[in-house]
Amino acid sequence: MAALADIAMVMDQPHRIEWTPGLSVNAVWSLPSHFSGTALVLAHGAGNDLHQSLLAYLAQALSARGIAVLRFNFPYVDAGRRTPNPASRLLASFSAAVVDARGRFGATLTRLVAGGKSMGAHMAAQLAARGDPIGGLLFLGYPLHASGSTRLRDAYLRAARVPMLFVQGERDSLCQLDLLRPVLAELDAPARLHEVAGGDHSFMLPAEAQHNQTDLYAEIASATEDWLGQI
């Protein structure tokens, strides 16, 4: 994985994405000095934005290894609201970000992967399920079910036909691993699970272990880089 000195040299570039005529959202490109051909579009979860700490770390760490990363806000965030937009608007803005990434690199782009944290992961699965041109899915805390429920949100996973990486905390109340594993075994597309020991839905560690939080983020970045290199 990239050294801290390499990460520190990565430059973030503010950006705007027009997701419907006349309306745009804030975004940030983390651009490598030498592009590997892979770009990753990352969406945030319902309760945060593109600056969420894990997304920001991943963008810096992966771009230091040649992977271009685009993070963006969903429209409700830039409008100053806390309640997420209807799914149609979330999908429209995510799709626009994917188009933006393809347009930026053109023929030099060999692989485009979409993903996100929680709600962002769920939206990425919907894009792939409906046939948007995505070469892989990165799920950071996929919300497989509501807390305390065993009713699964797995329809979009089953409809997607691209490689998937599930990064899931072992204490995730929205994705019990014993419920996720049978789903992964039944998917038509290749799926990998990276279990984060001690992590909850937000990948936060118990209080007595929080001094290892940066190491946990580095672990997730390393697992993501390894997976991207194999799909």
PDB file of C-alpha atoms in Angstrom:
ATOM      1  CA  MET A   1       0.000   0.000   0.000  1.00  0.00           C
ATOM      2  CA  ALA A   2       1.105   3.595  -0.458  1.00  0.00           C
ATOM      3  CA  ALA A   3       3.438   5.078   2.116  1.00  0.00           C
ATOM      4  CA  LEU A   4       2.266   8.059   4.142  1.00  0.00           C
ATOM      5  CA  ALA A   5       4.784  10.263   2.342  1.00  0.00           C
ATOM      6  CA  ASP A   6       3.277   9.247  -1.012  1.00  0.00           C
ATOM      7  CA  ILE A   7      -0.242   9.943   0.231  1.00  0.00           C
ATOM      8  CA  ALA A   8       0.784  13.390   1.437  1.00  0.00           C
ATOM      9  CA  MET A   9       1.865  14.285  -2.111  1.00  0.00           C
ATOM     10  CA  VAL A  10      -1.541  13.543  -3.670  1.00  0.00           C
ATOM     11  CA  MET A  11      -3.410  16.678  -4.712  1.00  0.00           C
ATOM     12  CA  ASP A  12      -7.183  16.906  -4.427  1.00  0.00           C
ATOM     13  CA  GLN A  13      -8.883  18.887  -7.179  1.00  0.00           C
ATOM     14  CA  PRO A  14     -12.302  20.471  -6.465  1.00  0.00           C
ATOM     15  CA  HIS A  15     -14.817  19.733  -9.190  1.00  0.00           C
ATOM     16  CA  ARG A  16     -18.476  20.219 -10.119  1.00  0.00           C
ATOM     17  CA  ILE A  17     -20.748  17.626 -11.706  1.00  0.00           C
ATOM     18  CA  GLU A  18     -23.908  18.662 -13.543  1.00  0.00           C
ATOM     19  CA  TRP A  19     -26.373  15.890 -12.747  1.00  0.00           C
ATOM     20  CA  THR A  20     -29.397  17.446 -14.442  1.00  0.00           C
ATOM     21  CA  PRO A  21     -29.577  20.542 -16.677  1.00  0.00           C
ATOM     22  CA  GLY A  22     -28.741  23.600 -14.600  1.00  0.00           C
ATOM     23  CA  LEU A  23     -28.050  21.707 -11.359  1.00  0.00           C
ATOM     24  CA  SER A  24     -24.662  20.503 -10.175  1.00  0.00           C
ATOM     25  CA  VAL A  25     -23.041  19.056  -7.073  1.00  0.00           C
ATOM     26  CA  ASN A  26     -19.674  19.428  -5.405  1.00  0.00           C
ATOM     27  CA  ALA A  27     -17.076  16.778  -6.113  1.00  0.00           C
ATOM     28  CA  VAL A  28     -13.372  16.158  -5.590  1.00  0.00           C
ATOM     29  CA  TRP A  29     -10.921  14.365  -7.856  1.00  0.00           C
ATOM     30  CA  SER A  30      -7.899  12.703  -6.282  1.00  0.00           C
ATOM     31  CA  LEU A  31      -5.608  12.345  -9.280  1.00  0.00           C
ATOM     32  CA  PRO A  32      -2.478  10.203  -9.522  1.00  0.00           C
ATOM     33  CA  SER A  33       0.721  11.489 -11.051  1.00  0.00           C
ATOM     34  CA  HIS A  34       0.806   8.338 -13.217  1.00  0.00           C
ATOM     35  CA  PHE A  35      -2.652   7.016 -14.134  1.00  0.00           C
ATOM     36  CA  SER A  36      -2.946   3.213 -14.075  1.00  0.00           C
ATOM     37  CA  GLY A  37      -6.099   3.153 -16.197  1.00  0.00           C
ATOM     38  CA  THR A  38      -8.458   2.477 -13.274  1.00  0.00           C
ATOM     39  CA  ALA A  39     -10.904   5.059 -11.925  1.00  0.00           C
ATOM     40  CA  LEU A  40     -13.105   4.706  -8.854  1.00  0.00           C
ATOM     41  CA  VAL A  41     -16.275   6.729  -8.235  1.00  0.00           C
ATOM     42  CA  LEU A  42     -17.234   6.846  -4.552  1.00  0.00           C
ATOM     43  CA  ALA A  43     -20.551   7.926  -3.008  1.00  0.00           C
ATOM     44  CA  HIS A  44     -21.059   8.837   0.639  1.00  0.00           C
ATOM     45  CA  GLY A  45     -23.537   7.481   3.176  1.00  0.00           C
ATOM     46  CA  ALA A  46     -26.811   9.049   4.274  1.00  0.00           C
ATOM     47  CA  GLY A  47     -25.408  10.868   7.282  1.00  0.00           C
ATOM     48  CA  ASN A  48     -22.206  12.339   5.849  1.00  0.00           C
ATOM     49  CA  ASP A  49     -20.679  13.785   2.686  1.00  0.00           C
ATOM     50  CA  LEU A  50     -17.751  13.390   0.325  1.00  0.00           C
ATOM     51  CA  HIS A  51     -15.338  14.425   3.088  1.00  0.00           C
ATOM     52  CA  GLN A  52     -16.175  11.417   5.273  1.00  0.00           C
ATOM     53  CA  SER A  53     -12.887  10.242   6.772  1.00  0.00           C
ATOM     54  CA  LEU A  54     -12.745   6.749   5.255  1.00  0.00           C
ATOM     55  CA  LEU A  55     -13.642   7.974   1.760  1.00  0.00           C
ATOM     56  CA  ALA A  56     -11.051  10.748   1.978  1.00  0.00           C
ATOM     57  CA  TYR A  57      -8.381   8.304   3.159  1.00  0.00           C
ATOM     58  CA  LEU A  58      -9.172   5.817   0.408  1.00  0.00           C
ATOM     59  CA  ALA A  59      -9.069   8.516  -2.246  1.00  0.00           C
ATOM     60  CA  GLN A  60      -5.633   9.657  -1.135  1.00  0.00           C
ATOM     61  CA  ALA A  61      -4.180   6.169  -0.626  1.00  0.00           C
ATOM     62  CA  LEU A  62      -5.446   4.717  -3.898  1.00  0.00           C
ATOM     63  CA  SER A  63      -4.524   7.729  -6.017  1.00  0.00           C
ATOM     64  CA  ALA A  64      -0.978   7.453  -4.648  1.00  0.00           C
ATOM     65  CA  ARG A  65      -0.978   4.019  -6.312  1.00  0.00           C
ATOM     66  CA  GLY A  66      -2.160   5.222  -9.721  1.00  0.00           C
ATOM     67  CA  ILE A  67      -5.929   4.919  -9.254  1.00  0.00           C
ATOM     68  CA  ALA A  68      -7.985   8.051  -9.932  1.00  0.00           C
ATOM     69  CA  VAL A  69     -10.767   8.578  -7.384  1.00  0.00           C
ATOM     70  CA  LEU A  70     -13.828  10.800  -7.766  1.00  0.00           C
ATOM     71  CA  ARG A  71     -15.942  11.597  -4.696  1.00  0.00           C
ATOM     72  CA  PHE A  72     -19.133  13.609  -4.933  1.00  0.00           C
ATOM     73  CA  ASN A  73     -22.023  14.892  -2.856  1.00  0.00           C
ATOM     74  CA  PHE A  74     -25.587  13.820  -3.413  1.00  0.00           C
ATOM     75  CA  PRO A  75     -27.833  16.828  -4.169  1.00  0.00           C
ATOM     76  CA  TYR A  76     -29.491  17.004  -0.742  1.00  0.00           C
ATOM     77  CA  VAL A  77     -26.140  17.549   0.959  1.00  0.00           C
ATOM     78  CA  ASP A  78     -25.243  20.575  -1.162  1.00  0.00           C
ATOM     79  CA  ALA A  79     -28.767  21.904  -0.588  1.00  0.00           C
ATOM     80  CA  GLY A  80     -28.122  21.859   3.166  1.00  0.00           C
ATOM     81  CA  ARG A  81     -30.691  19.161   3.919  1.00  0.00           C
ATOM     82  CA  ARG A  82     -30.299  16.087   6.087  1.00  0.00           C
ATOM     83  CA  THR A  83     -32.939  13.900   4.449  1.00  0.00           C
ATOM     84  CA  PRO A  84     -31.693  12.025   1.368  1.00  0.00           C
ATOM     85  CA  ASN A  85     -33.226  12.703  -2.022  1.00  0.00           C
ATOM     86  CA  PRO A  86     -35.586  10.190  -3.625  1.00  0.00           C
ATOM     87  CA  ALA A  87     -33.731   7.272  -5.187  1.00  0.00           C
ATOM     88  CA  SER A  88     -34.269   8.669  -8.688  1.00  0.00           C
ATOM     89  CA  ARG A  89     -32.231  11.798  -7.863  1.00  0.00           C
ATOM     90  CA  LEU A  90     -29.569   9.862  -6.010  1.00  0.00           C
ATOM     91  CA  LEU A  91     -29.167   7.589  -9.022  1.00  0.00           C
ATOM     92  CA  ALA A  92     -29.173  10.505 -11.462  1.00  0.00           C
ATOM     93  CA  SER A  93     -26.321  12.238  -9.648  1.00  0.00           C
ATOM     94  CA  PHE A  94     -24.350   8.994  -9.249  1.00  0.00           C
ATOM     95  CA  SER A  95     -24.804   8.172 -12.931  1.00  0.00           C
ATOM     96  CA  ALA A  96     -23.629  11.674 -13.853  1.00  0.00           C
ATOM     97  CA  ALA A  97     -20.480  11.136 -11.777  1.00  0.00           C
ATOM     98  CA  VAL A  98     -19.787   7.885 -13.639  1.00  0.00           C
ATOM     99  CA  VAL A  99     -20.247   9.658 -16.977  1.00  0.00           C
ATOM    100  CA  ASP A 100     -17.960  12.466 -15.768  1.00  0.00           C
ATOM    101  CA  ALA A 101     -15.239   9.954 -14.903  1.00  0.00           C
ATOM    102  CA  ARG A 102     -15.484   8.254 -18.280  1.00  0.00           C
ATOM    103  CA  GLY A 103     -15.340  11.594 -20.041  1.00  0.00           C
ATOM    104  CA  ARG A 104     -12.258  12.717 -18.158  1.00  0.00           C
ATOM    105  CA  PHE A 105     -10.052   9.807 -19.200  1.00  0.00           C
ATOM    106  CA  GLY A 106     -11.527   8.674 -22.497  1.00  0.00           C
ATOM    107  CA  ALA A 107      -9.520   5.927 -24.197  1.00  0.00           C
ATOM    108  CA  THR A 108      -6.936   5.790 -21.399  1.00  0.00           C
ATOM    109  CA  LEU A 109      -9.592   4.399 -19.036  1.00  0.00           C
ATOM    110  CA  THR A 110      -9.398   0.615 -18.847  1.00  0.00           C
ATOM    111  CA  ARG A 111     -11.631   0.010 -15.820  1.00  0.00           C
ATOM    112  CA  LEU A 112     -14.252   2.089 -14.030  1.00  0.00           C
ATOM    113  CA  VAL A 113     -15.475   0.921 -10.619  1.00  0.00           C
ATOM    114  CA  ALA A 114     -18.316   2.436  -8.611  1.00  0.00           C
ATOM    115  CA  GLY A 115     -18.950   2.119  -4.915  1.00  0.00           C
ATOM    116  CA  GLY A 116     -19.582   3.886  -1.696  1.00  0.00           C
ATOM    117  CA  LYS A 117     -20.366   3.833   1.979  1.00  0.00           C
ATOM    118  CA  SER A 118     -23.705   2.351   3.121  1.00  0.00           C
ATOM    119  CA  MET A 119     -26.397   4.233   1.175  1.00  0.00           C
ATOM    120  CA  GLY A 120     -23.791   5.061  -1.473  1.00  0.00           C
ATOM    121  CA  ALA A 121     -23.023   1.350  -1.784  1.00  0.00           C
ATOM    122  CA  HIS A 122     -26.717   0.562  -2.173  1.00  0.00           C
ATOM    123  CA  MET A 123     -27.027   3.166  -4.942  1.00  0.00           C
ATOM    124  CA  ALA A 124     -23.957   1.748  -6.708  1.00  0.00           C
ATOM    125  CA  ALA A 125     -25.573  -1.693  -6.703  1.00  0.00           C
ATOM    126  CA  GLN A 126     -28.688  -0.217  -8.286  1.00  0.00           C
ATOM    127  CA  LEU A 127     -26.637   1.411 -11.060  1.00  0.00           C
ATOM    128  CA  ALA A 128     -25.003  -1.894 -11.908  1.00  0.00           C
ATOM    129  CA  ALA A 129     -28.291  -3.791 -11.673  1.00  0.00           C
ATOM    130  CA  ARG A 130     -29.929  -1.524 -14.226  1.00  0.00           C
ATOM    131  CA  GLY A 131     -27.023  -1.927 -16.629  1.00  0.00           C
ATOM    132  CA  ASP A 132     -24.914   1.223 -16.263  1.00  0.00           C
ATOM    133  CA  PRO A 133     -21.397   0.605 -17.696  1.00  0.00           C
ATOM    134  CA  ILE A 134     -19.539  -0.243 -14.493  1.00  0.00           C
ATOM    135  CA  GLY A 135     -16.660  -2.709 -14.283  1.00  0.00           C
ATOM    136  CA  GLY A 136     -16.859  -3.496 -10.580  1.00  0.00           C
ATOM    137  CA  LEU A 137     -18.547  -2.587  -7.302  1.00  0.00           C
ATOM    138  CA  LEU A 138     -16.860  -1.583  -4.040  1.00  0.00           C
ATOM    139  CA  PHE A 139     -19.185  -1.843  -1.044  1.00  0.00           C
ATOM    140  CA  LEU A 140     -18.039  -0.165   2.173  1.00  0.00           C
ATOM    141  CA  GLY A 141     -20.564  -1.319   4.741  1.00  0.00           C
ATOM    142  CA  TYR A 142     -23.328  -2.557   2.452  1.00  0.00           C
ATOM    143  CA  PRO A 143     -26.688  -2.129   4.270  1.00  0.00           C
ATOM    144  CA  LEU A 144     -27.978  -5.664   3.727  1.00  0.00           C
ATOM    145  CA  HIS A 145     -30.865  -5.258   6.170  1.00  0.00           C
ATOM    146  CA  ALA A 146     -32.337  -2.833   8.675  1.00  0.00           C
ATOM    147  CA  SER A 147     -31.053  -3.038  12.245  1.00  0.00           C
ATOM    148  CA  GLY A 148     -32.760  -5.904  14.033  1.00  0.00           C
ATOM    149  CA  SER A 149     -34.326  -7.256  10.829  1.00  0.00           C
ATOM    150  CA  THR A 150     -33.532 -10.307   8.698  1.00  0.00           C
ATOM    151  CA  ARG A 151     -35.347  -8.999   5.610  1.00  0.00           C
ATOM    152  CA  LEU A 152     -32.583  -8.723   3.052  1.00  0.00           C
ATOM    153  CA  ARG A 153     -31.884  -5.936   0.568  1.00  0.00           C
ATOM    154  CA  ASP A 154     -30.215  -8.277  -1.887  1.00  0.00           C
ATOM    155  CA  ALA A 155     -32.237  -7.934  -5.110  1.00  0.00           C
ATOM    156  CA  TYR A 156     -29.830  -5.446  -6.705  1.00  0.00           C
ATOM    157  CA  LEU A 157     -26.840  -7.561  -5.720  1.00  0.00           C
ATOM    158  CA  ARG A 158     -28.354 -10.552  -7.476  1.00  0.00           C
ATOM    159  CA  ALA A 159     -29.103  -8.492 -10.583  1.00  0.00           C
ATOM    160  CA  ALA A 160     -25.609  -7.028 -10.874  1.00  0.00           C
ATOM    161  CA  ARG A 161     -23.228  -8.904 -13.166  1.00  0.00           C
ATOM    162  CA  VAL A 162     -19.869  -7.409 -12.223  1.00  0.00           C
ATOM    163  CA  PRO A 163     -17.153  -8.290  -9.672  1.00  0.00           C
ATOM    164  CA  MET A 164     -17.868  -7.059  -6.141  1.00  0.00           C
ATOM    165  CA  LEU A 165     -15.827  -6.406  -3.017  1.00  0.00           C
ATOM    166  CA  PHE A 166     -17.721  -6.256   0.269  1.00  0.00           C
ATOM    167  CA  VAL A 167     -15.797  -4.552   3.078  1.00  0.00           C
ATOM    168  CA  GLN A 168     -17.843  -5.220   6.192  1.00  0.00           C
ATOM    169  CA  GLY A 169     -17.249  -4.677   9.905  1.00  0.00           C
ATOM    170  CA  GLU A 170     -17.771  -7.723  12.081  1.00  0.00           C
ATOM    171  CA  ARG A 171     -19.986  -5.624  14.395  1.00  0.00           C
ATOM    172  CA  ASP A 172     -22.092  -4.117  11.582  1.00  0.00           C
ATOM    173  CA  SER A 173     -25.705  -4.015  12.787  1.00  0.00           C
ATOM    174  CA  LEU A 174     -26.899  -3.446   9.198  1.00  0.00           C
ATOM    175  CA  CYS A 175     -25.096  -6.451   7.747  1.00  0.00           C
ATOM    176  CA  GLN A 176     -24.795  -9.587   9.832  1.00  0.00           C
ATOM    177  CA  LEU A 177     -22.059 -11.617   8.206  1.00  0.00           C
ATOM    178  CA  ASP A 178     -23.890 -14.908   8.701  1.00  0.00           C
ATOM    179  CA  LEU A 179     -26.697 -13.444   6.565  1.00  0.00           C
ATOM    180  CA  LEU A 180     -24.340 -11.995   3.956  1.00  0.00           C
ATOM    181  CA  ARG A 181     -22.244 -15.091   3.275  1.00  0.00           C
ATOM    182  CA  PRO A 182     -25.099 -17.217   1.836  1.00  0.00           C
ATOM    183  CA  VAL A 183     -26.051 -14.323  -0.453  1.00  0.00           C
ATOM    184  CA  LEU A 184     -22.487 -14.065  -1.762  1.00  0.00           C
ATOM    185  CA  ALA A 185     -22.404 -17.790  -2.450  1.00  0.00           C
ATOM    186  CA  GLU A 186     -25.506 -17.473  -4.629  1.00  0.00           C
ATOM    187  CA  LEU A 187     -24.441 -14.476  -6.738  1.00  0.00           C
ATOM    188  CA  ASP A 188     -23.763 -15.012 -10.428  1.00  0.00           C
ATOM    189  CA  ALA A 189     -20.888 -12.518 -10.356  1.00  0.00           C
ATOM    190  CA  PRO A 190     -17.609 -13.024  -8.436  1.00  0.00           C
ATOM    191  CA  ALA A 191     -17.823 -11.538  -4.950  1.00  0.00           C
ATOM    192  CA  ARG A 192     -15.181 -11.181  -2.262  1.00  0.00           C
ATOM    193  CA  LEU A 193     -15.707 -10.423   1.420  1.00  0.00           C
ATOM    194  CA  HIS A 194     -13.130  -8.532   3.466  1.00  0.00           C
ATOM    195  CA  GLU A 195     -14.107  -8.695   7.124  1.00  0.00           C
ATOM    196  CA  VAL A 196     -12.889  -5.842   9.332  1.00  0.00           C
ATOM    197  CA  ALA A 197     -12.219  -7.167  12.806  1.00  0.00           C
ATOM    198  CA  GLY A 198     -13.820  -5.000  15.478  1.00  0.00           C
ATOM    199  CA  GLY A 199     -15.395  -2.594  12.998  1.00  0.00           C
ATOM    200  CA  ASP A 200     -19.008  -1.432  13.224  1.00  0.00           C
ATOM    201  CA  HIS A 201     -21.160  -0.135  10.344  1.00  0.00           C
ATOM    202  CA  SER A 202     -18.998   3.006  10.161  1.00  0.00           C
ATOM    203  CA  PHE A 203     -15.815   0.970  10.647  1.00  0.00           C
ATOM    204  CA  MET A 204     -15.308   2.519  14.051  1.00  0.00           C
ATOM    205  CA  LEU A 205     -13.450   0.377  16.567  1.00  0.00           C
ATOM    206  CA  PRO A 206     -14.357  -0.085  20.227  1.00  0.00           C
ATOM    207  CA  ALA A 207     -13.133   2.755  22.459  1.00  0.00           C
ATOM    208  CA  GLU A 208     -10.210   0.752  23.787  1.00  0.00           C
ATOM    209  CA  ALA A 209      -8.922   0.123  20.237  1.00  0.00           C
ATOM    210  CA  GLN A 210      -9.537   3.466  18.547  1.00  0.00           C
ATOM    211  CA  HIS A 211      -5.831   4.267  18.517  1.00  0.00           C
ATOM    212  CA  ASN A 212      -5.688   1.730  15.660  1.00  0.00           C
ATOM    213  CA  GLN A 213      -8.262   3.566  13.477  1.00  0.00           C
ATOM    214  CA  THR A 214      -5.730   4.739  10.891  1.00  0.00           C
ATOM    215  CA  ASP A 215      -4.326   1.211  10.653  1.00  0.00           C
ATOM    216  CA  LEU A 216      -7.870  -0.017   9.974  1.00  0.00           C
ATOM    217  CA  TYR A 217      -8.291   2.496   7.144  1.00  0.00           C
ATOM    218  CA  ALA A 218      -4.945   1.407   5.714  1.00  0.00           C
ATOM    219  CA  GLU A 219      -6.129  -2.214   5.857  1.00  0.00           C
ATOM    220  CA  ILE A 220      -9.260  -1.332   3.887  1.00  0.00           C
ATOM    221  CA  ALA A 221      -7.228   0.607   1.319  1.00  0.00           C
ATOM    222  CA  SER A 222      -4.840  -2.318   0.909  1.00  0.00           C
ATOM    223  CA  ALA A 223      -7.686  -4.819   0.468  1.00  0.00           C
ATOM    224  CA  THR A 224      -9.293  -2.526  -2.121  1.00  0.00           C
ATOM    225  CA  GLU A 225      -6.068  -2.063  -4.056  1.00  0.00           C
ATOM    226  CA  ASP A 226      -5.474  -5.820  -4.089  1.00  0.00           C
ATOM    227  CA  TRP A 227      -8.980  -6.507  -5.368  1.00  0.00           C
ATOM    228  CA  LEU A 228      -8.775  -3.802  -8.050  1.00  0.00           C
ATOM    229  CA  GLY A 229      -5.584  -5.383  -9.311  1.00  0.00           C
ATOM    230  CA  GLN A 230      -7.294  -8.747  -9.794  1.00  0.00           C
ATOM    231  CA  ILE A 231     -10.635  -7.946 -11.452  1.00  0.00           C
TER     232      ILE A 231
END
